[in-house]
């Protein structure tokens, strides 16, 4: 099942979005297309669920898509949030995350599946993702230290094939691109521009009465307190200090810099990921509307 959650990102992620910015320096090829916005990526996820629902209905089963939160509610703040108004309204997004968690615990698809007979439940699983007959995709993560696997079949495979064209290529490219962080995050954390901006942010937070060394520590503290008013005060201070010190901008720029340095090794995966994702968005636009 696919669930869209708003989540705080830990320091190892640095920035939620992956940006590449330019083509490989040793080629005259045109630069890759721009990175999809979060709204466009959400549209792909929504279309994926619509396609699964249609397929499951054709197979004789009921299927419920996940709630479509508003674009504002679906926002991922990334390493540091610099949107003061969003922070004032949502804090760190704890209430949004709680609503998503409540849905996950009461997901009607799980309730429906549990109510089926053993025979129908097996047929449901096979229709959804291939069940025991599903094929297994595998991909090595960057650095070659681990291999990830995924079951794929049934309506899940049909939906991915309609969106991405080649589910196997998408799986390999997606796992490569979304697991590059361990290769470049240490460089960002040592980068002078980043550490200077972070130190300025921490000083700003201390002046505002919130002594935290980084945004992750601030969010962790707010989560432990579990008081929305306190969470909001800290989140607003974080956003104001992020604007004052340009921490979010610097983090994004430094990520782009160090990620681009990996293009000599992972340029093919980065370009494939963007090409397949762009194609998926173009198809998704004909399947479901955009979130507002």
mmCIF file of C-alpha atoms in Angstrom:
data_model
loop_
_atom_site.group_PDB
_atom_site.id
_atom_site.type_symbol
_atom_site.label_atom_id
_atom_site.label_comp_id
_atom_site.label_asym_id
_atom_site.label_seq_id
_atom_site.Cartn_x
_atom_site.Cartn_y
_atom_site.Cartn_z
ATOM 1 C CA UNK A 1 0.000 0.000 0.000
ATOM 2 C CA UNK A 2 1.210 3.463 -0.730
ATOM 3 C CA UNK A 3 0.828 6.268 1.775
ATOM 4 C CA UNK A 4 1.836 9.887 1.346
ATOM 5 C CA UNK A 5 3.189 11.270 4.577
ATOM 6 C CA UNK A 6 4.652 14.597 5.566
ATOM 7 C CA UNK A 7 7.839 13.762 7.433
ATOM 8 C CA UNK A 8 10.739 15.590 9.012
ATOM 9 C CA UNK A 9 14.014 14.705 7.343
ATOM 10 C CA UNK A 10 17.034 13.722 9.447
ATOM 11 C CA UNK A 11 20.386 15.412 9.098
ATOM 12 C CA UNK A 12 21.725 12.646 6.860
ATOM 13 C CA UNK A 13 19.237 13.655 4.185
ATOM 14 C CA UNK A 14 20.229 17.350 4.336
ATOM 15 C CA UNK A 15 17.625 18.326 1.735
ATOM 16 C CA UNK A 16 14.559 16.351 0.687
ATOM 17 C CA UNK A 17 14.730 17.063 -3.044
ATOM 18 C CA UNK A 18 17.437 15.612 -5.279
ATOM 19 C CA UNK A 19 18.709 18.204 -7.739
ATOM 20 C CA UNK A 20 21.260 17.677 -10.469
ATOM 21 C CA UNK A 21 21.368 21.043 -12.193
ATOM 22 C CA UNK A 22 23.664 20.370 -15.148
ATOM 23 C CA UNK A 23 24.897 17.766 -17.572
ATOM 24 C CA UNK A 24 28.140 15.874 -17.295
ATOM 25 C CA UNK A 25 31.071 18.228 -17.858
ATOM 26 C CA UNK A 26 32.714 15.844 -20.347
ATOM 27 C CA UNK A 27 29.814 15.789 -22.788
ATOM 28 C CA UNK A 28 28.262 18.272 -25.195
ATOM 29 C CA UNK A 29 24.790 16.818 -24.667
ATOM 30 C CA UNK A 30 21.970 19.168 -23.685
ATOM 31 C CA UNK A 31 21.453 19.558 -19.929
ATOM 32 C CA UNK A 32 18.799 17.296 -18.413
ATOM 33 C CA UNK A 33 15.265 18.506 -17.871
ATOM 34 C CA UNK A 34 14.471 20.290 -14.636
ATOM 35 C CA UNK A 35 13.692 18.311 -11.518
ATOM 36 C CA UNK A 36 9.991 17.671 -10.997
ATOM 37 C CA UNK A 37 8.311 19.766 -8.361
ATOM 38 C CA UNK A 38 6.777 18.073 -5.357
ATOM 39 C CA UNK A 39 3.316 18.794 -6.790
ATOM 40 C CA UNK A 40 4.264 16.940 -9.976
ATOM 41 C CA UNK A 41 5.709 14.011 -8.037
ATOM 42 C CA UNK A 42 2.530 13.795 -5.971
ATOM 43 C CA UNK A 43 0.503 13.661 -9.168
ATOM 44 C CA UNK A 44 2.475 10.576 -10.230
ATOM 45 C CA UNK A 45 1.792 8.915 -6.872
ATOM 46 C CA UNK A 46 -1.905 9.750 -7.118
ATOM 47 C CA UNK A 47 -2.098 8.402 -10.666
ATOM 48 C CA UNK A 48 -0.364 5.208 -9.559
ATOM 49 C CA UNK A 49 -3.071 4.604 -6.978
ATOM 50 C CA UNK A 50 -5.837 5.388 -9.467
ATOM 51 C CA UNK A 51 -4.399 2.835 -11.887
ATOM 52 C CA UNK A 52 -4.129 0.201 -9.147
ATOM 53 C CA UNK A 53 -7.730 0.847 -8.114
ATOM 54 C CA UNK A 54 -8.964 0.498 -11.696
ATOM 55 C CA UNK A 55 -7.014 -2.724 -12.147
ATOM 56 C CA UNK A 56 -8.212 -4.216 -8.840
ATOM 57 C CA UNK A 57 -11.808 -3.347 -9.680
ATOM 58 C CA UNK A 58 -11.436 -5.144 -13.003
ATOM 59 C CA UNK A 59 -10.138 -8.152 -11.079
ATOM 60 C CA UNK A 60 -13.297 -8.140 -8.977
ATOM 61 C CA UNK A 61 -11.971 -6.523 -5.803
ATOM 62 C CA UNK A 62 -12.684 -3.273 -3.986
ATOM 63 C CA UNK A 63 -9.764 -0.897 -3.514
ATOM 64 C CA UNK A 64 -9.489 2.481 -1.807
ATOM 65 C CA UNK A 65 -6.920 5.104 -2.739
ATOM 66 C CA UNK A 66 -5.160 7.051 0.016
ATOM 67 C CA UNK A 67 -6.545 10.442 1.124
ATOM 68 C CA UNK A 68 -5.422 13.287 -1.126
ATOM 69 C CA UNK A 69 -4.062 15.872 1.259
ATOM 70 C CA UNK A 70 -3.880 19.416 0.000
ATOM 71 C CA UNK A 71 -0.651 20.560 -1.607
ATOM 72 C CA UNK A 72 0.036 22.640 1.500
ATOM 73 C CA UNK A 73 -0.518 19.655 3.800
ATOM 74 C CA UNK A 74 1.613 17.399 1.607
ATOM 75 C CA UNK A 75 4.623 19.666 1.753
ATOM 76 C CA UNK A 76 7.892 18.155 2.933
ATOM 77 C CA UNK A 77 9.936 20.790 4.780
ATOM 78 C CA UNK A 78 13.275 19.144 4.018
ATOM 79 C CA UNK A 79 16.374 19.677 6.132
ATOM 80 C CA UNK A 80 15.242 23.086 7.306
ATOM 81 C CA UNK A 81 11.985 24.933 6.708
ATOM 82 C CA UNK A 82 12.173 28.612 5.758
ATOM 83 C CA UNK A 83 8.435 29.170 5.237
ATOM 84 C CA UNK A 84 7.341 31.153 8.299
ATOM 85 C CA UNK A 85 3.619 31.098 7.472
ATOM 86 C CA UNK A 86 3.613 27.314 7.000
ATOM 87 C CA UNK A 87 5.432 26.888 10.317
ATOM 88 C CA UNK A 88 2.983 29.208 12.070
ATOM 89 C CA UNK A 89 0.057 27.137 10.815
ATOM 90 C CA UNK A 90 1.466 23.613 10.953
ATOM 91 C CA UNK A 91 4.507 23.697 13.221
ATOM 92 C CA UNK A 92 6.580 20.742 12.087
ATOM 93 C CA UNK A 93 3.559 19.012 10.567
ATOM 94 C CA UNK A 94 2.861 16.762 13.554
ATOM 95 C CA UNK A 95 -0.924 17.020 13.210
ATOM 96 C CA UNK A 96 -0.748 16.191 9.527
ATOM 97 C CA UNK A 97 1.496 13.216 10.246
ATOM 98 C CA UNK A 98 -0.861 12.069 13.015
ATOM 99 C CA UNK A 99 -3.818 12.130 10.620
ATOM 100 C CA UNK A 100 -1.843 10.088 8.097
ATOM 101 C CA UNK A 101 -0.889 7.632 10.844
ATOM 102 C CA UNK A 102 -4.527 7.241 11.877
ATOM 103 C CA UNK A 103 -5.433 6.446 8.288
ATOM 104 C CA UNK A 104 -2.607 3.919 8.053
ATOM 105 C CA UNK A 105 -3.883 2.100 11.148
ATOM 106 C CA UNK A 106 -7.472 2.014 9.834
ATOM 107 C CA UNK A 107 -6.685 1.593 6.133
ATOM 108 C CA UNK A 108 -9.882 0.233 4.527
ATOM 109 C CA UNK A 109 -7.820 -1.940 2.185
ATOM 110 C CA UNK A 110 -6.404 -3.871 5.142
ATOM 111 C CA UNK A 111 -9.836 -4.241 6.711
ATOM 112 C CA UNK A 112 -11.299 -5.398 3.407
ATOM 113 C CA UNK A 113 -8.519 -7.940 2.821
ATOM 114 C CA UNK A 114 -8.858 -9.337 6.347
ATOM 115 C CA UNK A 115 -12.557 -9.923 5.768
ATOM 116 C CA UNK A 116 -11.984 -12.082 2.699
ATOM 117 C CA UNK A 117 -11.908 -15.857 2.800
ATOM 118 C CA UNK A 118 -8.473 -17.479 2.668
ATOM 119 C CA UNK A 119 -8.975 -18.333 -1.001
ATOM 120 C CA UNK A 120 -10.144 -14.853 -1.926
ATOM 121 C CA UNK A 121 -7.363 -13.289 0.152
ATOM 122 C CA UNK A 122 -4.777 -15.219 -1.839
ATOM 123 C CA UNK A 123 -6.446 -14.097 -5.062
ATOM 124 C CA UNK A 124 -6.455 -10.504 -3.776
ATOM 125 C CA UNK A 125 -2.717 -10.622 -3.052
ATOM 126 C CA UNK A 126 -1.994 -12.097 -6.463
ATOM 127 C CA UNK A 127 -4.087 -9.425 -8.156
ATOM 128 C CA UNK A 128 -2.468 -6.613 -6.183
ATOM 129 C CA UNK A 129 1.223 -7.430 -6.421
ATOM 130 C CA UNK A 130 1.573 -10.919 -7.836
ATOM 131 C CA UNK A 131 1.341 -12.679 -4.482
ATOM 132 C CA UNK A 132 3.601 -15.692 -4.158
ATOM 133 C CA UNK A 133 4.089 -15.681 -7.917
ATOM 134 C CA UNK A 134 5.492 -12.156 -7.979
ATOM 135 C CA UNK A 135 8.874 -11.720 -9.567
ATOM 136 C CA UNK A 136 11.663 -10.220 -7.509
ATOM 137 C CA UNK A 137 13.537 -7.145 -8.695
ATOM 138 C CA UNK A 138 16.965 -6.425 -7.254
ATOM 139 C CA UNK A 139 19.308 -3.458 -7.409
ATOM 140 C CA UNK A 140 22.689 -2.701 -5.880
ATOM 141 C CA UNK A 141 22.822 0.495 -3.892
ATOM 142 C CA UNK A 142 25.496 3.095 -4.661
ATOM 143 C CA UNK A 143 28.823 2.056 -3.222
ATOM 144 C CA UNK A 144 28.009 -1.606 -3.794
ATOM 145 C CA UNK A 145 27.584 -2.330 -0.089
ATOM 146 C CA UNK A 146 23.993 -3.562 -0.184
ATOM 147 C CA UNK A 147 21.340 -4.961 -2.485
ATOM 148 C CA UNK A 148 17.658 -4.084 -2.225
ATOM 149 C CA UNK A 149 14.827 -6.232 -3.535
ATOM 150 C CA UNK A 150 11.200 -5.652 -4.389
ATOM 151 C CA UNK A 151 8.298 -7.928 -5.216
ATOM 152 C CA UNK A 152 6.484 -6.820 -8.345
ATOM 153 C CA UNK A 153 3.503 -8.195 -10.156
ATOM 154 C CA UNK A 154 -0.235 -7.859 -10.562
ATOM 155 C CA UNK A 155 -1.862 -4.450 -10.566
ATOM 156 C CA UNK A 156 1.171 -2.779 -8.985
ATOM 157 C CA UNK A 157 3.311 -3.807 -11.927
ATOM 158 C CA UNK A 158 0.617 -2.852 -14.424
ATOM 159 C CA UNK A 159 0.375 0.632 -12.910
ATOM 160 C CA UNK A 160 4.149 1.154 -12.943
ATOM 161 C CA UNK A 161 4.393 -0.091 -16.505
ATOM 162 C CA UNK A 162 1.700 2.348 -17.656
ATOM 163 C CA UNK A 163 3.434 5.241 -15.897
ATOM 164 C CA UNK A 164 7.148 4.532 -16.318
ATOM 165 C CA UNK A 165 7.144 2.211 -19.303
ATOM 166 C CA UNK A 166 9.876 -0.014 -17.846
ATOM 167 C CA UNK A 167 9.338 -0.893 -14.145
ATOM 168 C CA UNK A 168 12.665 -2.701 -13.962
ATOM 169 C CA UNK A 169 14.654 0.286 -15.235
ATOM 170 C CA UNK A 170 12.695 2.621 -12.960
ATOM 171 C CA UNK A 171 13.407 0.468 -9.883
ATOM 172 C CA UNK A 172 17.140 0.375 -10.566
ATOM 173 C CA UNK A 173 17.391 4.101 -11.337
ATOM 174 C CA UNK A 174 15.193 5.128 -8.404
ATOM 175 C CA UNK A 175 17.130 3.047 -5.892
ATOM 176 C CA UNK A 176 20.409 4.420 -7.181
ATOM 177 C CA UNK A 177 19.375 8.086 -7.155
ATOM 178 C CA UNK A 178 17.493 8.034 -3.841
ATOM 179 C CA UNK A 179 20.392 6.327 -2.078
ATOM 180 C CA UNK A 180 23.215 8.649 -3.132
ATOM 181 C CA UNK A 181 23.053 10.619 0.121
ATOM 182 C CA UNK A 182 25.730 8.595 1.979
ATOM 183 C CA UNK A 183 28.166 9.492 -0.796
ATOM 184 C CA UNK A 184 27.717 13.262 -0.723
ATOM 185 C CA UNK A 185 26.216 14.185 2.662
ATOM 186 C CA UNK A 186 29.565 13.877 4.523
ATOM 187 C CA UNK A 187 30.990 16.397 2.045
ATOM 188 C CA UNK A 188 28.151 18.813 2.742
ATOM 189 C CA UNK A 189 28.563 18.493 6.489
ATOM 190 C CA UNK A 190 32.244 19.465 6.132
ATOM 191 C CA UNK A 191 31.605 22.235 3.598
ATOM 192 C CA UNK A 192 32.653 25.684 4.852
ATOM 193 C CA UNK A 193 29.666 27.507 3.361
ATOM 194 C CA UNK A 194 27.255 25.008 4.913
ATOM 195 C CA UNK A 195 28.902 24.969 8.354
ATOM 196 C CA UNK A 196 29.017 28.771 8.390
ATOM 197 C CA UNK A 197 25.308 29.024 7.547
ATOM 198 C CA UNK A 198 24.467 26.357 10.124
ATOM 199 C CA UNK A 199 26.465 28.130 12.825
ATOM 200 C CA UNK A 200 24.644 31.352 12.001
ATOM 201 C CA UNK A 201 21.310 29.547 12.191
ATOM 202 C CA UNK A 202 22.170 28.047 15.599
ATOM 203 C CA UNK A 203 23.219 31.484 16.905
ATOM 204 C CA UNK A 204 19.960 32.972 15.649
ATOM 205 C CA UNK A 205 17.997 30.208 17.374
ATOM 206 C CA UNK A 206 19.838 30.816 20.659
ATOM 207 C CA UNK A 207 18.908 34.478 20.494
ATOM 208 C CA UNK A 208 15.299 33.416 20.011
ATOM 209 C CA UNK A 209 15.482 31.189 23.104
ATOM 210 C CA UNK A 210 15.933 27.853 21.317
ATOM 211 C CA UNK A 211 19.423 26.449 21.870
ATOM 212 C CA UNK A 212 19.706 23.731 19.236
ATOM 213 C CA UNK A 213 22.785 22.930 17.144
ATOM 214 C CA UNK A 214 20.810 22.023 14.012
ATOM 215 C CA UNK A 215 17.222 21.721 12.708
ATOM 216 C CA UNK A 216 17.049 18.006 13.426
ATOM 217 C CA UNK A 217 17.733 18.578 17.121
ATOM 218 C CA UNK A 218 15.020 21.250 17.219
ATOM 219 C CA UNK A 219 12.462 18.943 15.640
ATOM 220 C CA UNK A 220 13.398 16.005 17.835
ATOM 221 C CA UNK A 221 12.948 18.173 20.938
ATOM 222 C CA UNK A 222 9.556 19.379 19.713
ATOM 223 C CA UNK A 223 8.471 15.792 19.075
ATOM 224 C CA UNK A 224 9.423 14.781 22.611
ATOM 225 C CA UNK A 225 7.446 17.633 24.175
ATOM 226 C CA UNK A 226 4.325 16.846 22.124
ATOM 227 C CA UNK A 227 2.800 20.265 22.687
ATOM 228 C CA UNK A 228 1.579 21.937 19.501
ATOM 229 C CA UNK A 229 1.949 25.487 20.791
ATOM 230 C CA UNK A 230 5.563 24.792 21.773
ATOM 231 C CA UNK A 231 6.181 22.979 18.485
ATOM 232 C CA UNK A 232 4.852 25.959 16.550
ATOM 233 C CA UNK A 233 7.024 28.459 18.424
ATOM 234 C CA UNK A 234 10.153 26.421 17.703
ATOM 235 C CA UNK A 235 9.178 25.843 14.078
ATOM 236 C CA UNK A 236 8.519 29.536 13.478
ATOM 237 C CA UNK A 237 11.864 30.432 15.024
ATOM 238 C CA UNK A 238 13.563 27.824 12.811
ATOM 239 C CA UNK A 239 11.961 29.256 9.689
ATOM 240 C CA UNK A 240 12.817 32.852 10.582
ATOM 241 C CA UNK A 241 16.423 31.934 11.328
ATOM 242 C CA UNK A 242 16.631 29.882 8.139
ATOM 243 C CA UNK A 243 15.605 32.968 6.189
ATOM 244 C CA UNK A 244 17.961 35.232 8.078
ATOM 245 C CA UNK A 245 20.958 32.947 7.447
ATOM 246 C CA UNK A 246 19.873 31.501 4.064
ATOM 247 C CA UNK A 247 20.532 28.012 5.488
ATOM 248 C CA UNK A 248 17.974 26.269 3.254
ATOM 249 C CA UNK A 249 19.329 27.979 0.137
ATOM 250 C CA UNK A 250 22.932 27.153 1.014
ATOM 251 C CA UNK A 251 22.052 23.516 1.794
ATOM 252 C CA UNK A 252 20.295 23.103 -1.543
ATOM 253 C CA UNK A 253 23.131 24.734 -3.459
ATOM 254 C CA UNK A 254 25.797 22.651 -1.735
ATOM 255 C CA UNK A 255 23.793 19.478 -2.370
ATOM 256 C CA UNK A 256 23.582 20.317 -6.057
ATOM 257 C CA UNK A 257 27.346 20.953 -6.131
ATOM 258 C CA UNK A 258 28.325 17.658 -4.525
ATOM 259 C CA UNK A 259 25.681 15.620 -6.318
ATOM 260 C CA UNK A 260 26.912 16.960 -9.645
ATOM 261 C CA UNK A 261 30.375 15.737 -8.697
ATOM 262 C CA UNK A 262 28.949 12.200 -8.716
ATOM 263 C CA UNK A 263 27.713 12.457 -12.294
ATOM 264 C CA UNK A 264 30.933 10.960 -13.675
ATOM 265 C CA UNK A 265 29.972 7.735 -11.897
ATOM 266 C CA UNK A 266 26.189 7.943 -11.655
ATOM 267 C CA UNK A 267 25.248 10.261 -14.502
ATOM 268 C CA UNK A 268 23.463 7.512 -16.420
ATOM 269 C CA UNK A 269 21.312 6.625 -13.411
ATOM 270 C CA UNK A 270 20.525 10.288 -12.719
ATOM 271 C CA UNK A 271 19.534 10.938 -16.319
ATOM 272 C CA UNK A 272 17.465 7.732 -16.552
ATOM 273 C CA UNK A 273 15.671 8.584 -13.318
ATOM 274 C CA UNK A 274 14.759 12.053 -14.545
ATOM 275 C CA UNK A 275 13.721 10.834 -18.011
ATOM 276 C CA UNK A 276 11.461 8.069 -16.666
ATOM 277 C CA UNK A 277 9.997 10.339 -14.008
ATOM 278 C CA UNK A 278 9.268 13.047 -16.564
ATOM 279 C CA UNK A 279 7.499 10.527 -18.783
ATOM 280 C CA UNK A 280 5.515 9.247 -15.812
ATOM 281 C CA UNK A 281 4.359 12.759 -15.001
ATOM 282 C CA UNK A 282 3.210 13.380 -18.554
ATOM 283 C CA UNK A 283 1.146 10.183 -18.400
ATOM 284 C CA UNK A 284 -0.119 10.925 -14.901
ATOM 285 C CA UNK A 285 -1.436 14.297 -16.068
ATOM 286 C CA UNK A 286 -3.887 12.403 -18.270
ATOM 287 C CA UNK A 287 -5.032 10.151 -15.422
ATOM 288 C CA UNK A 288 -5.662 12.390 -12.422
ATOM 289 C CA UNK A 289 -5.840 16.060 -11.567
ATOM 290 C CA UNK A 290 -3.279 18.085 -9.652
ATOM 291 C CA UNK A 291 -3.544 18.649 -5.935
ATOM 292 C CA UNK A 292 -4.501 22.119 -4.799
#
